[in-house]
């Protein structure tokens, strides 16, 4: 992924108003992010524990999405799997993230959901740059490139549902 500026990020959101996009918390460490290792930029809102944001590049430009998830955490012995990168996490490491649809459907309250890594670090887990809290990631027969392609495909499928 190419490096992004704060303005790039704010202009990319498809499922919130321009005013909401202007007010949302953008990461302050954009210049130190490992852009070459990211398939998307994802972060949690430090001021709103139930909100996260995701920005990715697509053929038609940048797409930014506001996400919501429940703040309740599961017990440590419970394990869940991320639907994007297929990484398993104990406890609250995976959350059902919901995104309001774009356009009129979103204004009517329609949304789409997907189980994702709560920290939105899927790109780093797939590449082995970040280790899940459990200390291991399931060994797969797919190459890292194939896992990256699958993660990007899963994200694309989720984002496509925001327009339907």
Coordinates of N, CA and C in Angstrom, one line a residue:
X1 N 0.9 -1.2 0.0 CA 0.0 0.0 0.0 C 0.9 1.2 0.0
X2 N 0.5 2.3 -0.7 CA 1.3 3.5 -0.7 C 1.0 4.3 0.6
X3 N 1.9 5.1 1.0 CA 1.7 5.9 2.2 C 0.6 6.9 1.9
X4 N -0.1 7.2 3.0 CA -1.3 8.1 2.9 C -1.1 9.3 3.8
X5 N -1.7 10.4 3.4 CA -1.7 11.6 4.2 C -3.0 11.7 5.0
X6 N -3.1 12.5 6.0 CA -4.3 12.7 6.7 C -5.5 13.1 5.8
X7 N -5.2 14.0 4.8 CA -6.2 14.4 3.9 C -6.7 13.3 3.0
X8 N -5.8 12.5 2.5 CA -6.1 11.3 1.7 C -7.1 10.4 2.5
X9 N -6.8 10.2 3.7 CA -7.7 9.3 4.6 C -9.1 10.0 4.8
X10 N -9.1 11.2 5.1 CA -10.4 11.9 5.4 C -11.3 11.9 4.1
X11 N -10.7 12.1 2.9 CA -11.4 12.2 1.7 C -11.9 10.8 1.2
X12 N -11.4 9.7 1.8 CA -11.7 8.4 1.3 C -13.0 7.8 1.8
X13 N -13.6 8.3 2.9 CA -14.7 7.6 3.5 C -16.0 7.6 2.7
X14 N -16.6 6.4 2.6 CA -17.8 6.3 1.8 C -19.1 6.1 2.6
X15 N -18.9 5.8 3.9 CA -20.1 5.5 4.7 C -20.3 6.4 5.9
X16 N -19.8 7.7 5.7 CA -20.1 8.7 6.7 C -20.1 10.0 6.0
X17 N -20.7 11.0 6.7 CA -20.7 12.3 6.1 C -19.3 13.0 6.1
X18 N -19.2 14.0 5.3 CA -17.9 14.8 5.3 C -17.6 15.4 6.6
X19 N -18.6 15.8 7.3 CA -18.4 16.3 8.7 C -17.8 15.3 9.6
X20 N -18.4 14.1 9.6 CA -18.0 13.0 10.4 C -16.5 12.6 10.1
X21 N -16.2 12.6 8.8 CA -14.9 12.2 8.3 C -13.9 13.3 8.8
X22 N -14.3 14.5 8.8 CA -13.4 15.6 9.2 C -13.1 15.5 10.7
X23 N -14.1 15.0 11.5 CA -13.9 14.9 13.0 C -13.3 13.6 13.5
X24 N -13.2 12.6 12.7 CA -12.7 11.3 13.2 C -11.2 11.4 13.5
X25 N -10.8 10.5 14.4 CA -9.4 10.5 14.9 C -8.5 9.7 13.9
X26 N -7.6 10.4 13.2 CA -6.7 9.8 12.3 C -5.4 9.5 13.0
X27 N -4.7 8.4 12.8 CA -3.5 8.0 13.5 C -2.4 9.1 13.3
X28 N -1.7 9.4 14.3 CA -0.7 10.4 14.3 C 0.7 9.9 13.8
X29 N 0.8 8.6 13.7 CA 2.1 8.0 13.3 C 2.1 7.5 11.8
X30 N 1.4 8.2 11.0 CA 1.4 7.8 9.5 C 2.7 7.7 8.9
X31 N 3.7 8.6 9.3 CA 5.0 8.6 8.7 C 5.8 7.4 9.1
X32 N 5.4 6.6 10.2 CA 6.2 5.5 10.6 C 5.5 4.2 10.4
X33 N 4.4 4.2 9.7 CA 3.6 2.9 9.4 C 4.4 2.1 8.4
X34 N 4.4 0.8 8.5 CA 5.1 -0.1 7.6 C 4.3 -0.3 6.3
X35 N 4.2 0.8 5.5 CA 3.3 0.9 4.3 C 3.5 -0.3 3.4
X36 N 4.7 -0.7 3.1 CA 5.0 -1.8 2.2 C 4.4 -3.1 2.7
X37 N 4.2 -3.3 4.0 CA 3.6 -4.5 4.5 C 2.1 -4.4 4.7
X38 N 1.5 -3.3 4.3 CA 0.0 -3.2 4.6 C -0.8 -3.4 3.3
X39 N -1.9 -4.1 3.5 CA -2.9 -4.3 2.4 C -4.0 -3.2 2.6
X40 N -4.1 -2.8 3.9 CA -5.0 -1.7 4.2 C -4.5 -1.1 5.5
X41 N -5.0 0.1 5.8 CA -4.7 0.8 7.0 C -5.9 0.7 7.9
X42 N -5.7 0.2 9.1 CA -6.8 0.0 10.0 C -6.4 0.5 11.4
X43 N -7.3 1.2 12.1 CA -7.0 1.7 13.4 C -8.3 1.8 14.2
X44 N -8.1 1.8 15.6 CA -9.2 2.0 16.5 C -9.2 3.4 16.9
X45 N -10.4 3.9 17.2 CA -10.5 5.3 17.6 C -10.3 5.3 19.1
X46 N -9.2 6.1 19.5 CA -8.9 6.1 21.0 C -10.0 6.8 21.8
X47 N -10.8 7.6 21.2 CA -11.8 8.3 22.0 C -13.2 7.7 22.0
X48 N -13.3 6.6 21.1 CA -14.6 5.9 21.1 C -14.3 4.4 21.0
X49 N -14.3 3.7 22.1 CA -13.9 2.3 22.2 C -14.7 1.3 21.3
X50 N -15.8 1.8 20.7 CA -16.6 0.9 19.8 C -16.4 1.2 18.4
X51 N -15.4 2.0 18.0 CA -15.2 2.4 16.6 C -13.8 2.1 16.1
X52 N -13.8 1.7 14.9 CA -12.5 1.5 14.1 C -12.7 2.0 12.7
X53 N -11.6 2.2 12.0 CA -11.6 2.7 10.7 C -10.7 1.9 9.8
X54 N -11.0 1.8 8.5 CA -10.2 1.0 7.6 C -10.2 1.8 6.3
X55 N -9.0 1.9 5.7 CA -8.8 2.6 4.4 C -7.9 1.7 3.6
X56 N -8.3 1.5 2.3 CA -7.6 0.6 1.4 C -7.6 1.2 0.0
X57 N -6.7 0.7 -0.8 CA -6.7 1.2 -2.2 C -7.4 0.2 -3.1
X58 N -8.2 0.7 -4.0 CA -8.9 -0.2 -5.0 C -8.7 0.4 -6.3
X59 N -9.1 -0.3 -7.4 CA -8.9 0.2 -8.7 C -9.5 1.6 -8.9
X60 N -10.6 1.9 -8.3 CA -11.3 3.2 -8.4 C -10.9 4.2 -7.4
X61 N -9.8 4.0 -6.7 CA -9.3 4.9 -5.7 C -9.3 4.4 -4.3
X62 N -9.0 5.3 -3.4 CA -9.1 5.0 -1.9 C -10.5 4.8 -1.4
X63 N -10.7 3.8 -0.6 CA -12.0 3.6 0.1 C -11.7 3.6 1.6
X64 N -12.5 4.4 2.3 CA -12.4 4.4 3.7 C -13.8 4.0 4.3
X65 N -13.7 3.2 5.4 CA -15.0 2.7 6.0 C -14.9 2.9 7.5
X66 N -16.0 3.4 8.0 CA -16.1 3.4 9.5 C -16.7 2.1 9.9
X67 N -16.2 1.6 11.0 CA -16.6 0.3 11.6 C -17.0 0.5 13.0
X68 N -18.0 -0.3 13.4 CA -18.4 -0.4 14.8 C -18.3 -1.8 15.3
X69 N -18.0 -2.0 16.6 CA -18.0 -3.3 17.1 C -18.4 -3.3 18.6
X70 N -18.9 -4.4 19.1 CA -19.3 -4.4 20.5 C -18.1 -4.3 21.4
X71 N -18.3 -3.6 22.5 CA -17.1 -3.4 23.5 C -17.0 -4.6 24.4
X72 N -17.9 -5.5 24.4 CA -17.8 -6.7 25.3 C -16.7 -7.6 24.8
X73 N -16.0 -8.2 25.8 CA -14.9 -9.1 25.4 C -15.3 -10.5 25.9
X74 N -14.8 -11.5 25.1 CA -15.0 -12.9 25.4 C -13.9 -13.3 26.4
X75 N -14.1 -14.4 27.1 CA -13.2 -15.0 28.0 C -11.9 -15.4 27.3
X76 N -10.8 -15.5 28.0 CA -9.5 -15.8 27.4 C -9.5 -17.2 26.8
X77 N -10.3 -18.1 27.3 CA -10.2 -19.5 26.8 C -11.0 -19.6 25.5
X78 N -11.9 -18.6 25.2 CA -12.6 -18.7 23.9 C -11.7 -18.2 22.8
X79 N -11.7 -18.9 21.6 CA -10.9 -18.5 20.5 C -11.8 -18.2 19.3
X80 N -11.4 -17.2 18.5 CA -12.2 -16.8 17.4 C -11.2 -16.6 16.2
X81 N -11.8 -16.7 15.0 CA -11.0 -16.6 13.8 C -11.4 -15.4 13.0
X82 N -10.4 -14.6 12.5 CA -10.7 -13.5 11.7 C -11.1 -14.0 10.3
X83 N -12.2 -13.4 9.7 CA -12.6 -13.8 8.4 C -11.8 -13.2 7.3
X84 N -11.0 -12.2 7.6 CA -10.1 -11.6 6.5 C -8.8 -12.4 6.4
X85 N -8.1 -12.5 7.5 CA -6.7 -13.1 7.4 C -6.6 -14.5 7.9
X86 N -7.7 -15.1 8.5 CA -7.8 -16.4 9.0 C -6.8 -16.6 10.2
X87 N -6.6 -15.6 11.0 CA -5.8 -15.7 12.2 C -6.7 -15.9 13.4
X88 N -6.3 -16.9 14.3 CA -7.2 -17.1 15.4 C -6.6 -16.3 16.6
X89 N -7.5 -15.8 17.5 CA -7.1 -15.0 18.6 C -7.9 -15.5 19.8
X90 N -7.3 -15.5 21.0 CA -8.1 -15.7 22.2 C -8.9 -14.5 22.6
X91 N -9.9 -14.7 23.5 CA -10.6 -13.6 24.1 C -11.2 -12.6 23.0
X92 N -11.0 -11.4 23.2 CA -11.5 -10.3 22.4 C -10.7 -10.0 21.2
X93 N -9.8 -10.8 20.7 CA -8.9 -10.5 19.6 C -9.6 -10.5 18.3
X94 N -10.8 -11.0 18.2 CA -11.6 -10.9 17.0 C -13.0 -10.4 17.4
X95 N -13.5 -9.4 16.6 CA -14.8 -8.8 16.9 C -15.6 -8.7 15.6
X96 N -16.9 -8.8 15.8 CA -17.8 -8.6 14.7 C -17.8 -7.1 14.4
X97 N -17.2 -6.7 13.2 CA -17.1 -5.3 12.8 C -18.3 -5.0 11.9
X98 N -19.1 -4.0 12.1 CA -20.2 -3.7 11.2 C -19.9 -2.3 10.6
X99 N -20.2 -2.2 9.3 CA -20.1 -1.0 8.6 C -21.4 -0.6 8.0
X100 N -21.8 0.7 8.2 CA -23.0 1.2 7.5 C -22.8 1.2 6.0
X101 N -23.8 0.8 5.3 CA -23.7 0.8 3.8 C -23.5 2.2 3.3
X102 N -23.0 2.3 2.1 CA -22.9 3.6 1.4 C -24.2 4.1 0.8
X103 N -24.4 5.4 0.7 CA -25.6 5.9 0.0 C -26.9 5.8 0.8
X104 N -28.0 5.8 0.1 CA -29.3 5.7 0.7 C -29.5 4.5 1.6
X105 N -29.0 3.4 1.2 CA -29.2 2.2 2.1 C -28.5 2.4 3.5
X106 N -27.4 3.1 3.5 CA -26.8 3.4 4.8 C -27.5 4.4 5.6
X107 N -28.1 5.4 4.9 CA -28.9 6.4 5.6 C -30.2 5.8 6.2
X108 N -30.6 4.6 5.7 CA -31.8 3.9 6.2 C -31.4 3.0 7.3
X109 N -30.1 2.9 7.6 CA -29.6 2.1 8.7 C -29.1 0.7 8.3
X110 N -29.0 0.4 7.1 CA -28.5 -0.9 6.6 C -27.0 -1.0 6.8
X111 N -26.6 -2.2 7.2 CA -25.1 -2.4 7.5 C -24.7 -3.8 7.1
X112 N -23.4 -4.0 7.0 CA -22.8 -5.3 6.7 C -21.8 -5.6 7.8
X113 N -21.6 -6.8 8.2 CA -20.7 -7.2 9.2 C -19.7 -8.3 8.8
X114 N -18.6 -8.3 9.5 CA -17.6 -9.4 9.2 C -16.7 -9.5 10.5
X115 N -16.4 -10.7 10.8 CA -15.5 -10.9 12.0 C -14.0 -10.6 11.5
X116 N -13.4 -9.6 12.3 CA -12.1 -9.2 11.9 C -11.2 -9.1 13.2
X117 N -9.9 -9.1 13.0 CA -8.9 -8.9 14.1 C -9.3 -7.6 14.7
X118 N -9.5 -7.5 16.0 CA -9.9 -6.3 16.7 C -8.9 -5.2 16.5
X119 N -7.6 -5.5 16.4 CA -6.6 -4.5 16.2 C -6.4 -4.1 14.7
X120 N -7.1 -4.8 13.8 CA -7.0 -4.6 12.3 C -5.6 -4.7 11.8
X121 N -4.8 -5.6 12.4 CA -3.4 -5.8 11.9 C -3.3 -7.0 11.0
X122 N -4.3 -7.4 10.3 CA -4.3 -8.6 9.5 C -3.1 -8.7 8.6
X123 N -2.8 -7.6 7.9 CA -1.6 -7.6 7.0 C -0.4 -8.0 7.7
X124 N -0.2 -7.6 8.9 CA 1.0 -7.9 9.7 C 1.0 -9.3 10.2
X125 N -0.1 -9.9 10.5 CA -0.2 -11.3 11.0 C 0.1 -12.2 9.8
X126 N -0.5 -11.9 8.6 CA -0.3 -12.8 7.4 C 1.2 -12.8 7.1
X127 N 1.9 -11.7 7.2 CA 3.3 -11.6 6.8 C 4.3 -12.1 7.9
X128 N 3.7 -12.4 9.1 CA 4.6 -12.8 10.2 C 5.3 -11.7 10.9
X129 N 4.8 -10.4 10.7 CA 5.4 -9.2 11.3 C 4.8 -8.9 12.6
X130 N 3.7 -9.6 12.9 CA 3.1 -9.4 14.2 C 2.6 -10.8 14.7
X131 N 2.8 -11.1 15.9 CA 2.4 -12.4 16.4 C 1.1 -12.3 17.3
X132 N 0.1 -13.2 17.0 CA -1.1 -13.1 17.8 C -0.8 -13.3 19.3
X133 N -1.7 -12.8 20.2 CA -1.5 -13.0 21.6 C -1.3 -14.4 22.0
X134 N -1.9 -15.4 21.3 CA -1.7 -16.8 21.7 C -0.2 -17.2 21.4
X135 N 0.5 -16.4 20.6 CA 1.9 -16.8 20.4 C 2.2 -17.5 19.1
X136 N 1.1 -18.1 18.5 CA 1.3 -18.8 17.2 C 0.2 -18.5 16.3
X137 N 0.4 -18.7 15.0 CA -0.6 -18.6 14.0 C -0.7 -20.0 13.3
X138 N -1.9 -20.4 13.0 CA -2.1 -21.7 12.4 C -1.2 -21.8 11.1
X139 N -0.5 -22.9 11.0 CA 0.3 -23.2 9.9 C -0.5 -23.6 8.7
X140 N -0.3 -22.9 7.6 CA -1.1 -23.2 6.4 C -0.3 -23.7 5.2
X141 N -0.9 -24.4 4.3 CA -0.2 -24.9 3.1 C -0.1 -23.8 2.1
X142 N -0.8 -22.7 2.2 CA -0.7 -21.6 1.3 C 0.6 -20.8 1.5
X143 N 1.2 -20.3 0.4 CA 2.3 -19.4 0.6 C 1.9 -18.1 1.2
X144 N 2.8 -17.3 1.6 CA 2.5 -16.0 2.2 C 1.8 -15.1 1.1
X145 N 2.2 -15.2 -0.1 CA 1.6 -14.4 -1.2 C 0.2 -14.9 -1.4
X146 N -0.1 -16.2 -1.4 CA -1.5 -16.7 -1.5 C -2.3 -16.2 -0.3
X147 N -1.8 -16.2 0.9 CA -2.5 -15.7 2.0 C -2.8 -14.2 1.9
X148 N -1.9 -13.5 1.4 CA -2.1 -12.0 1.2 C -3.2 -11.9 0.1
X149 N -3.2 -12.6 -1.0 CA -4.2 -12.6 -2.0 C -5.6 -12.9 -1.4
X150 N -5.6 -13.9 -0.5 CA -6.9 -14.3 0.1 C -7.4 -13.2 1.0
X151 N -6.5 -12.6 1.8 CA -6.9 -11.5 2.7 C -7.5 -10.3 1.9
X152 N -6.8 -10.0 0.8 CA -7.2 -8.9 0.0 C -8.6 -9.2 -0.7
X153 N -8.7 -10.4 -1.1 CA -10.0 -10.9 -1.7 C -11.1 -10.9 -0.7
X154 N -10.9 -11.3 0.5 CA -11.9 -11.2 1.5 C -12.3 -9.8 1.8
X155 N -11.3 -8.9 1.9 CA -11.6 -7.5 2.1 C -12.4 -6.9 1.0
X156 N -12.0 -7.2 -0.2 CA -12.7 -6.7 -1.4 C -14.2 -7.2 -1.4
X157 N -14.4 -8.4 -1.1 CA -15.8 -8.9 -1.0 C -16.6 -8.2 0.0
X158 N -16.0 -7.9 1.2 CA -16.7 -7.2 2.2 C -17.0 -5.8 1.8
X159 N -16.1 -5.1 1.2 CA -16.3 -3.7 0.7 C -17.3 -3.7 -0.4
X160 N -17.3 -4.6 -1.3 CA -18.3 -4.7 -2.4 C -19.7 -4.7 -1.8
X161 N -19.9 -5.4 -0.7 CA -21.3 -5.5 -0.1 C -21.8 -4.1 0.4
X162 N -20.9 -3.2 0.6 CA -21.3 -1.9 1.1 C -22.0 -1.1 0.1
X163 N -21.9 -1.4 -1.2 CA -22.5 -0.7 -2.3 C -23.8 -1.3 -2.8
X164 N -24.1 -2.5 -2.3 CA -25.3 -3.2 -2.8 C -26.5 -2.8 -2.0

